[in-house]
Amino acid sequence: MTKYIGILTAGGDSPGLNAALRSVGKGAIGRFGTQIIGFRDGFRGLMENRTLRLDESALSGILTIGGTILGTSRDKPQRMPIGGDMLDMTDLIVDNYRKHHLDVLVCLGGGGTQKNAYHLSQHGLNVITLPKTIDNDVAMTDITFGFDTALGIATEAIDRLHSTAHSHHRIILVEIMGHRTGWLALGAGLAGGADVILIPEIPYHVEKIAEAILQRSRSGKQFSIIAVAEGAMPLAETNGLHAALEKKKQAKTKKEKQAAKAELAEQEDYSSRSTLRLAHQLEELTGLESRITMLGHLQRGGTPSAADRLLATRLGTACVKLIEAGTYGVMVAARGDGTEPVSLECVVGKRKVVPPDHPWIESARCVGTSLGD
Ligand code: F6P
């Protein structure tokens, strides 16, 4: 019997999304009779019923292309900006799912997408998710697709910054994405041989960083490269952010929620300039000139690495098998060389952070890299 599959990509784009679309689409077409309906721009397109039929020809030639042919957005079914208001559009989404007689909706995304997909599964939709994000912070999966490509880009940037930092005897701080986790900065910092690596999981002390740089100067190295995760901050700021996050979680009344949200926004705004403040402080403490390179969205752009193509294809293949078996309400996790369906309930509301005893942390310390603590 023909299966009707809906598919969408949501959250920040990431290399490997098209490889995953291709894998699910071609795999399903090859294994059983199917029609695949792509929804444009994430949950927004599902709500507005904007579709793209993913037949053989639409799925052809997309393996190596970055971004997503479906487009994406960060819109949530239950809080969508509509004409200046935030509205719960879940019912309309459920209606559209039914209108297309879908057997399953496949959602490709990061932590937020897992949450949104779980929300829809609680409203009766058959849902399967695939974990993608350059941040590698989705819980219950070994790795997410997009991470390896971004890791390569950030590592190459650090490689290139070495020669200019060395020539000018400067400190160069390279700010690396990762949201509230340090996987990208730690991985790229270690692979690129950064002298200091700062991640959100290890709050830093400016004086300790300055001391590590001065120590390098004393041994004749008049430059330093610092890989800074965008979420890295000094201890006081980390405590402030955690307090604001907790307040938001605990807020009960509308007034409390608004106040907590405003406090968190203020805290986040202040923290968005941490790298700039750090650069100034290090200039003062070390007497060395400093410069900042923000890699930004460069890390999300372009052709996916071979590892990301392989991972996205592997997860897509497993997804097809789960559709065939009628196993829903799960995320297809990467587990070793294989995959494992994990109940969405176990994934949502969690974030995979860098554990303090991770081998990359141990190696960084072992080769003498300062982690600012
Ligand atoms: O989640 C991926 C990511 O690139 C994060 O690393 C970063 O914090 C965020 O998205 C940036 O979001 P946007 O593309 O919406 O500016």
mmCIF file of C-alpha atoms and ligand atoms in Angstrom:
data_model
loop_
_atom_site.group_PDB
_atom_site.id
_atom_site.type_symbol
_atom_site.label_atom_id
_atom_site.label_comp_id
_atom_site.label_asym_id
_atom_site.label_seq_id
_atom_site.Cartn_x
_atom_site.Cartn_y
_atom_site.Cartn_z
ATOM 1 C CA MET A 1 0.000 0.000 0.000
ATOM 2 C CA THR A 2 1.318 3.456 -0.878
ATOM 3 C CA LYS A 3 2.726 5.376 2.081
ATOM 4 C CA TYR A 4 2.370 9.130 2.175
ATOM 5 C CA ILE A 5 5.395 10.747 3.733
ATOM 6 C CA GLY A 6 5.624 14.398 4.708
ATOM 7 C CA ILE A 7 9.086 15.832 5.338
ATOM 8 C CA LEU A 8 10.446 19.164 6.505
ATOM 9 C CA THR A 9 13.680 20.802 7.635
ATOM 10 C CA ALA A 10 13.505 23.155 10.629
ATOM 11 C CA GLY A 11 15.792 25.335 12.753
ATOM 12 C CA GLY A 12 19.122 26.689 11.533
ATOM 13 C CA ASP A 13 20.214 25.140 8.243
ATOM 14 C CA SER A 14 23.100 22.753 8.300
ATOM 15 C CA PRO A 15 25.261 20.930 5.751
ATOM 16 C CA GLY A 16 23.903 17.424 5.126
ATOM 17 C CA LEU A 17 20.195 18.304 5.145
ATOM 18 C CA ASN A 18 19.836 17.643 1.421
ATOM 19 C CA ALA A 19 21.786 14.404 1.745
ATOM 20 C CA ALA A 20 19.269 13.313 4.407
ATOM 21 C CA LEU A 21 16.268 14.374 2.279
ATOM 22 C CA ARG A 22 17.710 12.400 -0.615
ATOM 23 C CA SER A 23 18.354 9.352 1.543
ATOM 24 C CA VAL A 24 14.852 9.258 3.026
ATOM 25 C CA GLY A 25 13.229 10.069 -0.333
ATOM 26 C CA LYS A 26 15.170 7.741 -2.597
ATOM 27 C CA GLY A 27 15.171 5.005 0.034
ATOM 28 C CA ALA A 28 11.404 5.146 0.524
ATOM 29 C CA ILE A 29 10.692 5.293 -3.206
ATOM 30 C CA GLY A 30 13.005 2.334 -3.750
ATOM 31 C CA ARG A 31 11.697 0.170 -0.885
ATOM 32 C CA PHE A 32 7.960 0.729 -1.073
ATOM 33 C CA GLY A 33 5.433 2.668 -3.110
ATOM 34 C CA THR A 34 5.428 6.173 -1.739
ATOM 35 C CA GLN A 35 4.670 9.793 -2.316
ATOM 36 C CA ILE A 36 6.870 12.298 -0.563
ATOM 37 C CA ILE A 37 5.630 15.768 0.126
ATOM 38 C CA GLY A 38 8.208 18.286 1.231
ATOM 39 C CA PHE A 39 6.944 21.229 3.294
ATOM 40 C CA ARG A 40 8.757 24.502 2.744
ATOM 41 C CA ASP A 41 10.370 26.547 5.502
ATOM 42 C CA GLY A 42 9.876 24.129 8.370
ATOM 43 C CA PHE A 43 6.675 24.060 10.442
ATOM 44 C CA ARG A 44 5.637 27.384 8.860
ATOM 45 C CA GLY A 45 5.220 25.707 5.461
ATOM 46 C CA LEU A 46 3.302 22.817 7.002
ATOM 47 C CA MET A 47 0.950 25.318 8.601
ATOM 48 C CA GLU A 48 0.564 27.321 5.367
ATOM 49 C CA ASN A 49 0.427 24.169 3.267
ATOM 50 C CA ARG A 50 3.312 25.220 1.009
ATOM 51 C CA THR A 51 4.687 22.060 -0.526
ATOM 52 C CA LEU A 52 7.273 20.687 -2.918
ATOM 53 C CA ARG A 53 6.723 17.199 -4.351
ATOM 54 C CA LEU A 54 9.927 15.242 -3.753
ATOM 55 C CA ASP A 55 9.956 12.816 -6.664
ATOM 56 C CA GLU A 56 13.017 11.129 -8.191
ATOM 57 C CA SER A 57 13.956 14.187 -10.218
ATOM 58 C CA ALA A 58 13.645 16.626 -7.274
ATOM 59 C CA LEU A 59 15.867 14.338 -5.204
ATOM 60 C CA SER A 60 18.504 14.078 -7.895
ATOM 61 C CA GLY A 61 21.740 16.070 -7.756
ATOM 62 C CA ILE A 62 21.243 17.407 -4.223
ATOM 63 C CA LEU A 63 23.639 15.188 -2.244
ATOM 64 C CA THR A 64 26.497 17.673 -2.319
ATOM 65 C CA ILE A 65 24.494 20.875 -2.003
ATOM 66 C CA GLY A 66 24.626 22.838 1.275
ATOM 67 C CA GLY A 67 21.589 24.335 3.025
ATOM 68 C CA THR A 68 18.190 22.800 2.365
ATOM 69 C CA ILE A 69 16.213 22.699 -0.876
ATOM 70 C CA LEU A 70 13.042 22.948 1.237
ATOM 71 C CA GLY A 71 14.039 26.114 3.051
ATOM 72 C CA THR A 72 13.805 26.354 6.818
ATOM 73 C CA SER A 73 12.576 28.547 9.666
ATOM 74 C CA ARG A 74 12.686 28.609 13.436
ATOM 75 C CA ASP A 75 8.873 28.799 13.730
ATOM 76 C CA LYS A 76 7.229 26.597 16.360
ATOM 77 C CA PRO A 77 3.754 25.076 15.814
ATOM 78 C CA GLN A 78 2.538 26.250 19.212
ATOM 79 C CA ARG A 79 3.962 29.815 19.073
ATOM 80 C CA MET A 80 3.985 31.155 15.553
ATOM 81 C CA PRO A 81 4.263 34.860 14.779
ATOM 82 C CA ILE A 82 1.114 35.710 12.810
ATOM 83 C CA GLY A 83 0.247 39.337 12.096
ATOM 84 C CA GLY A 84 2.093 40.655 15.128
ATOM 85 C CA ASP A 85 0.737 37.998 17.514
ATOM 86 C CA MET A 86 2.129 34.696 18.737
ATOM 87 C CA LEU A 87 -0.490 32.065 17.926
ATOM 88 C CA ASP A 88 -0.836 28.353 18.542
ATOM 89 C CA MET A 89 -1.195 26.891 15.033
ATOM 90 C CA THR A 90 -1.112 23.232 16.077
ATOM 91 C CA ASP A 91 -4.704 22.515 14.973
ATOM 92 C CA LEU A 92 -4.112 23.864 11.472
ATOM 93 C CA ILE A 93 -0.927 21.809 11.192
ATOM 94 C CA VAL A 94 -2.799 18.678 12.271
ATOM 95 C CA ASP A 95 -5.509 19.486 9.663
ATOM 96 C CA ASN A 96 -2.921 19.818 6.898
ATOM 97 C CA TYR A 97 -1.277 16.550 7.912
ATOM 98 C CA ARG A 98 -4.678 14.866 7.615
ATOM 99 C CA LYS A 99 -5.534 16.632 4.341
ATOM 100 C CA HIS A 100 -2.451 15.075 2.736
ATOM 101 C CA HIS A 101 -3.377 11.658 4.236
ATOM 102 C CA LEU A 102 0.139 11.448 5.640
ATOM 103 C CA ASP A 103 1.286 8.217 7.265
ATOM 104 C CA VAL A 104 4.239 9.985 8.842
ATOM 105 C CA LEU A 105 5.914 13.366 9.140
ATOM 106 C CA VAL A 106 9.721 13.272 9.084
ATOM 107 C CA CYS A 107 11.305 16.305 10.782
ATOM 108 C CA LEU A 108 14.992 17.094 10.264
ATOM 109 C CA GLY A 109 16.302 19.418 12.944
ATOM 110 C CA GLY A 110 18.095 20.185 16.182
ATOM 111 C CA GLY A 111 16.926 20.385 19.801
ATOM 112 C CA GLY A 112 14.036 22.775 19.119
ATOM 113 C CA THR A 113 12.765 20.622 16.267
ATOM 114 C CA GLN A 114 12.779 17.519 18.478
ATOM 115 C CA LYS A 115 10.580 19.428 20.920
ATOM 116 C CA ASN A 116 8.201 20.631 18.203
ATOM 117 C CA ALA A 117 7.967 17.174 16.656
ATOM 118 C CA TYR A 118 7.212 15.676 20.085
ATOM 119 C CA HIS A 119 4.488 18.278 20.557
ATOM 120 C CA LEU A 120 2.891 17.191 17.272
ATOM 121 C CA SER A 121 3.196 13.514 18.182
ATOM 122 C CA GLN A 122 1.246 14.305 21.346
ATOM 123 C CA HIS A 123 -1.463 15.695 19.079
ATOM 124 C CA GLY A 124 -1.772 12.387 17.266
ATOM 125 C CA LEU A 125 0.719 12.764 14.396
ATOM 126 C CA ASN A 126 3.106 9.954 13.455
ATOM 127 C CA VAL A 127 6.492 11.579 13.644
ATOM 128 C CA ILE A 128 10.118 10.545 13.088
ATOM 129 C CA THR A 129 13.027 12.952 13.529
ATOM 130 C CA LEU A 130 16.632 13.050 12.367
ATOM 131 C CA PRO A 131 19.198 14.971 14.462
ATOM 132 C CA LYS A 132 20.964 17.769 12.587
ATOM 133 C CA THR A 133 22.884 20.776 13.870
ATOM 134 C CA ILE A 134 26.389 22.120 13.596
ATOM 135 C CA ASP A 135 26.298 22.481 17.419
ATOM 136 C CA ASN A 136 26.230 18.695 18.059
ATOM 137 C CA ASP A 137 24.130 19.364 21.157
ATOM 138 C CA VAL A 138 21.138 17.056 20.573
ATOM 139 C CA ALA A 139 20.727 14.604 23.463
ATOM 140 C CA MET A 140 20.743 10.829 23.032
ATOM 141 C CA THR A 141 22.674 10.713 19.741
ATOM 142 C CA ASP A 142 26.417 10.216 19.380
ATOM 143 C CA ILE A 143 26.611 12.964 16.766
ATOM 144 C CA THR A 144 24.457 15.224 14.580
ATOM 145 C CA PHE A 145 24.956 15.867 10.874
ATOM 146 C CA GLY A 146 26.365 19.295 10.047
ATOM 147 C CA PHE A 147 28.848 19.142 12.910
ATOM 148 C CA ASP A 148 31.697 17.567 10.963
ATOM 149 C CA THR A 149 31.491 20.116 8.141
ATOM 150 C CA ALA A 150 31.435 23.071 10.537
ATOM 151 C CA LEU A 151 34.297 21.517 12.486
ATOM 152 C CA GLY A 152 36.370 21.377 9.300
ATOM 153 C CA ILE A 153 35.600 25.009 8.431
ATOM 154 C CA ALA A 154 36.454 26.266 11.936
ATOM 155 C CA THR A 155 39.651 24.200 12.011
ATOM 156 C CA GLU A 156 40.770 25.592 8.664
ATOM 157 C CA ALA A 157 40.105 29.109 9.952
ATOM 158 C CA ILE A 158 42.331 28.494 12.975
ATOM 159 C CA ASP A 159 45.034 27.065 10.698
ATOM 160 C CA ARG A 160 44.940 30.201 8.564
ATOM 161 C CA LEU A 161 44.887 32.604 11.498
ATOM 162 C CA HIS A 162 48.155 31.171 12.816
ATOM 163 C CA SER A 163 50.348 32.783 10.184
ATOM 164 C CA THR A 164 48.903 36.274 10.557
ATOM 165 C CA ALA A 165 48.880 36.095 14.395
ATOM 166 C CA HIS A 166 52.488 34.923 14.274
ATOM 167 C CA SER A 167 53.582 37.641 11.826
ATOM 168 C CA HIS A 168 52.068 40.494 13.858
ATOM 169 C CA HIS A 169 52.808 39.083 17.335
ATOM 170 C CA ARG A 170 49.129 39.309 18.169
ATOM 171 C CA ILE A 171 46.479 37.522 20.137
ATOM 172 C CA ILE A 172 43.719 36.404 17.777
ATOM 173 C CA LEU A 173 40.421 35.360 19.288
ATOM 174 C CA VAL A 174 38.337 33.282 16.905
ATOM 175 C CA GLU A 175 34.698 33.087 17.900
ATOM 176 C CA ILE A 176 33.089 29.793 16.981
ATOM 177 C CA MET A 177 29.357 28.930 16.969
ATOM 178 C CA GLY A 178 27.832 26.214 19.137
ATOM 179 C CA HIS A 179 24.997 27.982 20.976
ATOM 180 C CA ARG A 180 25.297 26.959 24.643
ATOM 181 C CA THR A 181 27.757 24.110 24.102
ATOM 182 C CA GLY A 182 31.445 23.961 23.263
ATOM 183 C CA TRP A 183 31.696 20.954 20.931
ATOM 184 C CA LEU A 184 32.690 22.995 17.882
ATOM 185 C CA ALA A 185 35.157 25.308 19.639
ATOM 186 C CA LEU A 186 36.751 22.447 21.553
ATOM 187 C CA GLY A 187 37.025 20.185 18.504
ATOM 188 C CA ALA A 188 38.317 22.897 16.174
ATOM 189 C CA GLY A 189 40.572 24.366 18.861
ATOM 190 C CA LEU A 190 42.148 21.004 19.527
ATOM 191 C CA ALA A 191 42.451 20.070 15.841
ATOM 192 C CA GLY A 192 43.805 23.527 14.937
ATOM 193 C CA GLY A 193 46.225 23.717 17.859
ATOM 194 C CA ALA A 194 44.690 26.770 19.542
ATOM 195 C CA ASP A 195 46.677 27.886 22.574
ATOM 196 C CA VAL A 196 43.578 28.630 24.617
ATOM 197 C CA ILE A 197 40.123 27.068 24.204
ATOM 198 C CA LEU A 198 37.117 28.572 25.961
ATOM 199 C CA ILE A 199 33.785 26.756 26.141
ATOM 200 C CA PRO A 200 30.528 27.411 28.012
ATOM 201 C CA GLU A 201 30.897 24.221 30.036
ATOM 202 C CA ILE A 202 34.079 25.599 31.656
ATOM 203 C CA PRO A 203 33.601 29.191 32.855
ATOM 204 C CA TYR A 204 36.846 31.111 32.398
ATOM 205 C CA HIS A 205 38.996 33.444 34.488
ATOM 206 C CA VAL A 206 40.548 36.246 32.448
ATOM 207 C CA GLU A 207 43.668 36.331 34.620
ATOM 208 C CA LYS A 208 44.324 32.635 33.977
ATOM 209 C CA ILE A 209 44.098 33.196 30.206
ATOM 210 C CA ALA A 210 46.439 36.196 30.435
ATOM 211 C CA GLU A 211 48.891 34.116 32.475
ATOM 212 C CA ALA A 212 48.882 31.358 29.824
ATOM 213 C CA ILE A 213 49.606 33.952 27.114
ATOM 214 C CA LEU A 214 52.383 35.600 29.147
ATOM 215 C CA GLN A 215 53.879 32.176 29.801
ATOM 216 C CA ARG A 216 54.016 31.649 26.018
ATOM 217 C CA SER A 217 55.686 35.066 25.632
ATOM 218 C CA ARG A 218 58.308 34.141 28.219
ATOM 219 C CA SER A 219 59.105 31.021 26.207
ATOM 220 C CA GLY A 220 59.569 33.144 23.066
ATOM 221 C CA LYS A 221 56.135 32.778 21.452
ATOM 222 C CA GLN A 222 54.799 36.268 20.934
ATOM 223 C CA PHE A 223 51.402 35.288 19.555
ATOM 224 C CA SER A 224 48.440 33.260 20.727
ATOM 225 C CA ILE A 225 45.301 31.848 19.156
ATOM 226 C CA ILE A 226 42.216 31.616 21.345
ATOM 227 C CA ALA A 227 39.279 29.489 20.174
ATOM 228 C CA VAL A 228 36.231 30.958 21.920
ATOM 229 C CA ALA A 229 32.840 29.292 21.801
ATOM 230 C CA GLU A 230 30.112 31.906 21.301
ATOM 231 C CA GLY A 231 28.579 30.761 24.586
ATOM 232 C CA ALA A 232 31.798 30.873 26.629
ATOM 233 C CA MET A 233 31.860 33.357 29.518
ATOM 234 C CA PRO A 234 33.588 34.215 32.733
ATOM 235 C CA LEU A 235 32.272 32.618 35.921
ATOM 236 C CA ALA A 236 30.197 35.593 37.166
ATOM 237 C CA GLU A 237 28.399 35.868 33.823
ATOM 238 C CA THR A 238 27.747 32.111 33.736
ATOM 239 C CA ASN A 239 26.156 32.304 37.179
ATOM 240 C CA GLY A 240 24.028 35.260 36.087
ATOM 241 C CA LEU A 241 22.826 33.438 32.984
ATOM 242 C CA HIS A 242 21.984 30.269 34.899
ATOM 243 C CA ALA A 243 20.027 32.297 37.452
ATOM 244 C CA ALA A 244 18.075 34.047 34.667
ATOM 245 C CA LEU A 245 17.341 30.716 32.941
ATOM 246 C CA GLU A 246 16.147 29.194 36.211
ATOM 247 C CA LYS A 247 13.920 32.207 36.905
ATOM 248 C CA LYS A 248 12.323 31.780 33.481
ATOM 249 C CA LYS A 249 11.706 28.093 34.148
ATOM 250 C CA GLN A 250 10.132 28.778 37.546
ATOM 251 C CA ALA A 251 7.971 31.744 36.421
ATOM 252 C CA LYS A 252 4.263 31.000 36.913
ATOM 253 C CA THR A 253 2.216 34.138 36.245
ATOM 254 C CA LYS A 254 2.217 36.123 32.990
ATOM 255 C CA LYS A 255 3.903 39.028 34.801
ATOM 256 C CA GLU A 256 6.634 36.790 36.217
ATOM 257 C CA LYS A 257 7.186 35.201 32.816
ATOM 258 C CA GLN A 258 7.534 38.585 31.092
ATOM 259 C CA ALA A 259 9.965 39.849 33.733
ATOM 260 C CA ALA A 260 12.061 36.663 33.569
ATOM 261 C CA LYS A 261 12.126 36.797 29.772
ATOM 262 C CA ALA A 262 13.284 40.425 29.805
ATOM 263 C CA GLU A 263 16.005 39.637 32.354
ATOM 264 C CA LEU A 264 17.228 36.707 30.276
ATOM 265 C CA ALA A 265 17.259 38.808 27.088
ATOM 266 C CA GLU A 266 19.321 41.476 28.863
ATOM 267 C CA GLN A 267 21.744 38.870 30.173
ATOM 268 C CA GLU A 268 22.086 37.296 26.713
ATOM 269 C CA ASP A 269 22.622 40.676 25.097
ATOM 270 C CA TYR A 270 25.429 41.439 27.557
ATOM 271 C CA SER A 271 26.974 38.012 27.023
ATOM 272 C CA SER A 272 26.904 38.392 23.237
ATOM 273 C CA ARG A 273 29.791 40.850 23.676
ATOM 274 C CA SER A 274 31.908 38.640 25.984
ATOM 275 C CA THR A 275 34.539 37.953 23.314
ATOM 276 C CA LEU A 276 34.974 41.680 22.641
ATOM 277 C CA ARG A 277 35.371 42.441 26.355
ATOM 278 C CA LEU A 278 37.831 39.569 26.692
ATOM 279 C CA ALA A 279 39.961 40.893 23.809
ATOM 280 C CA HIS A 280 40.209 44.314 25.472
ATOM 281 C CA GLN A 281 41.027 42.810 28.865
ATOM 282 C CA LEU A 282 43.768 40.627 27.400
ATOM 283 C CA GLU A 283 45.360 43.592 25.625
ATOM 284 C CA GLU A 284 45.569 45.378 28.954
ATOM 285 C CA LEU A 285 46.844 42.387 30.888
ATOM 286 C CA THR A 286 49.432 41.155 28.366
ATOM 287 C CA GLY A 287 50.458 44.249 26.428
ATOM 288 C CA LEU A 288 49.885 42.330 23.186
ATOM 289 C CA GLU A 289 47.612 43.629 20.458
ATOM 290 C CA SER A 290 44.465 41.574 19.980
ATOM 291 C CA ARG A 291 42.066 40.969 17.094
ATOM 292 C CA ILE A 292 38.783 39.091 16.814
ATOM 293 C CA THR A 293 37.567 36.886 13.965
ATOM 294 C CA MET A 294 33.916 35.886 14.118
ATOM 295 C CA LEU A 295 33.298 32.927 11.849
ATOM 296 C CA GLY A 296 29.513 33.253 12.085
ATOM 297 C CA HIS A 297 27.392 31.668 9.391
ATOM 298 C CA LEU A 298 30.413 30.688 7.286
ATOM 299 C CA GLN A 299 30.404 27.619 9.535
ATOM 300 C CA ARG A 300 26.963 26.577 8.312
ATOM 301 C CA GLY A 301 27.462 27.230 4.620
ATOM 302 C CA GLY A 302 28.589 25.196 1.651
ATOM 303 C CA THR A 303 29.156 21.618 0.680
ATOM 304 C CA PRO A 304 28.764 18.963 3.398
ATOM 305 C CA SER A 305 31.862 16.943 4.287
ATOM 306 C CA ALA A 306 32.029 13.271 3.299
ATOM 307 C CA ALA A 307 31.442 12.297 6.952
ATOM 308 C CA ASP A 308 28.248 14.389 7.107
ATOM 309 C CA ARG A 309 26.979 12.960 3.812
ATOM 310 C CA LEU A 310 27.585 9.461 5.142
ATOM 311 C CA LEU A 311 25.932 10.174 8.482
ATOM 312 C CA ALA A 312 22.876 11.868 6.931
ATOM 313 C CA THR A 313 22.526 8.984 4.478
ATOM 314 C CA ARG A 314 22.873 6.366 7.238
ATOM 315 C CA LEU A 315 20.236 8.070 9.406
ATOM 316 C CA GLY A 316 17.953 8.446 6.372
ATOM 317 C CA THR A 317 18.225 4.750 5.573
ATOM 318 C CA ALA A 318 17.300 3.827 9.156
ATOM 319 C CA CYS A 319 14.381 6.260 8.979
ATOM 320 C CA VAL A 320 13.012 4.473 5.894
ATOM 321 C CA LYS A 321 13.158 1.134 7.726
ATOM 322 C CA LEU A 322 11.287 2.622 10.687
ATOM 323 C CA ILE A 323 8.590 3.998 8.365
ATOM 324 C CA GLU A 324 8.255 0.560 6.787
ATOM 325 C CA ALA A 325 7.907 -1.008 10.235
ATOM 326 C CA GLY A 326 5.482 1.692 11.412
ATOM 327 C CA THR A 327 7.705 2.772 14.308
ATOM 328 C CA TYR A 328 6.860 6.366 15.170
ATOM 329 C CA GLY A 329 7.442 8.918 17.916
ATOM 330 C CA VAL A 330 11.192 8.417 17.710
ATOM 331 C CA MET A 331 14.414 10.181 16.771
ATOM 332 C CA VAL A 332 16.868 8.171 14.665
ATOM 333 C CA ALA A 333 20.002 8.413 16.797
ATOM 334 C CA ALA A 334 23.527 7.687 15.596
ATOM 335 C CA ARG A 335 24.971 4.943 17.768
ATOM 336 C CA GLY A 336 28.507 3.767 17.009
ATOM 337 C CA ASP A 337 28.537 2.562 13.407
ATOM 338 C CA GLY A 338 24.794 2.000 13.495
ATOM 339 C CA THR A 339 21.596 3.756 14.470
ATOM 340 C CA GLU A 340 18.978 3.405 17.178
ATOM 341 C CA PRO A 341 15.413 4.706 17.444
ATOM 342 C CA VAL A 342 15.097 6.737 20.664
ATOM 343 C CA SER A 343 11.710 7.760 22.009
ATOM 344 C CA LEU A 344 11.251 11.517 21.501
ATOM 345 C CA GLU A 345 10.196 11.789 25.111
ATOM 346 C CA CYS A 346 13.767 10.911 26.132
ATOM 347 C CA VAL A 347 15.279 13.524 23.819
ATOM 348 C CA VAL A 348 13.261 16.686 24.440
ATOM 349 C CA GLY A 349 14.241 19.244 27.031
ATOM 350 C CA LYS A 350 17.813 17.932 27.226
ATOM 351 C CA ARG A 351 21.045 19.268 25.793
ATOM 352 C CA LYS A 352 24.201 17.249 25.173
ATOM 353 C CA VAL A 353 27.005 19.260 26.728
ATOM 354 C CA VAL A 354 30.737 18.539 26.779
ATOM 355 C CA PRO A 355 31.354 16.425 29.899
ATOM 356 C CA PRO A 356 34.320 17.518 32.057
ATOM 357 C CA ASP A 357 36.015 14.151 31.530
ATOM 358 C CA HIS A 358 35.576 14.063 27.756
ATOM 359 C CA PRO A 359 38.701 12.734 25.989
ATOM 360 C CA TRP A 360 39.037 16.006 24.027
ATOM 361 C CA ILE A 361 39.246 17.922 27.325
ATOM 362 C CA GLU A 362 41.826 15.494 28.633
ATOM 363 C CA SER A 363 43.860 15.782 25.429
ATOM 364 C CA ALA A 364 43.694 19.586 25.420
ATOM 365 C CA ARG A 365 45.028 19.709 28.962
ATOM 366 C CA CYS A 366 47.607 17.046 28.155
ATOM 367 C CA VAL A 367 49.126 19.055 25.275
ATOM 368 C CA GLY A 368 49.249 22.184 27.452
ATOM 369 C CA THR A 369 46.253 24.081 26.032
ATOM 370 C CA SER A 370 44.731 26.476 28.544
ATOM 371 C CA LEU A 371 40.989 26.088 29.089
ATOM 372 C CA GLY A 372 40.888 29.326 31.048
ATOM 373 C CA ASP A 373 40.103 27.634 34.371
HETATM 374 O O1 F6P B 1 22.072 26.123 16.043
HETATM 375 C C1 F6P B 1 22.923 26.462 15.014
HETATM 376 C C2 F6P B 1 23.426 27.865 15.170
HETATM 377 O O2 F6P B 1 24.291 28.153 14.097
HETATM 378 C C3 F6P B 1 24.123 28.167 16.504
HETATM 379 O O3 F6P B 1 25.454 27.717 16.539
HETATM 380 C C4 F6P B 1 23.990 29.657 16.579
HETATM 381 O O4 F6P B 1 24.012 30.087 17.902
HETATM 382 C C5 F6P B 1 22.648 29.902 15.935
HETATM 383 O O5 F6P B 1 22.358 28.773 15.132
HETATM 384 C C6 F6P B 1 22.575 31.129 15.083
HETATM 385 O O6 F6P B 1 21.253 31.282 14.695
HETATM 386 P P1 F6P B 1 20.760 32.177 13.482
HETATM 387 O O7 F6P B 1 21.190 31.530 12.206
HETATM 388 O O8 F6P B 1 19.281 32.174 13.634
HETATM 389 O O9 F6P B 1 21.399 33.502 13.656
#
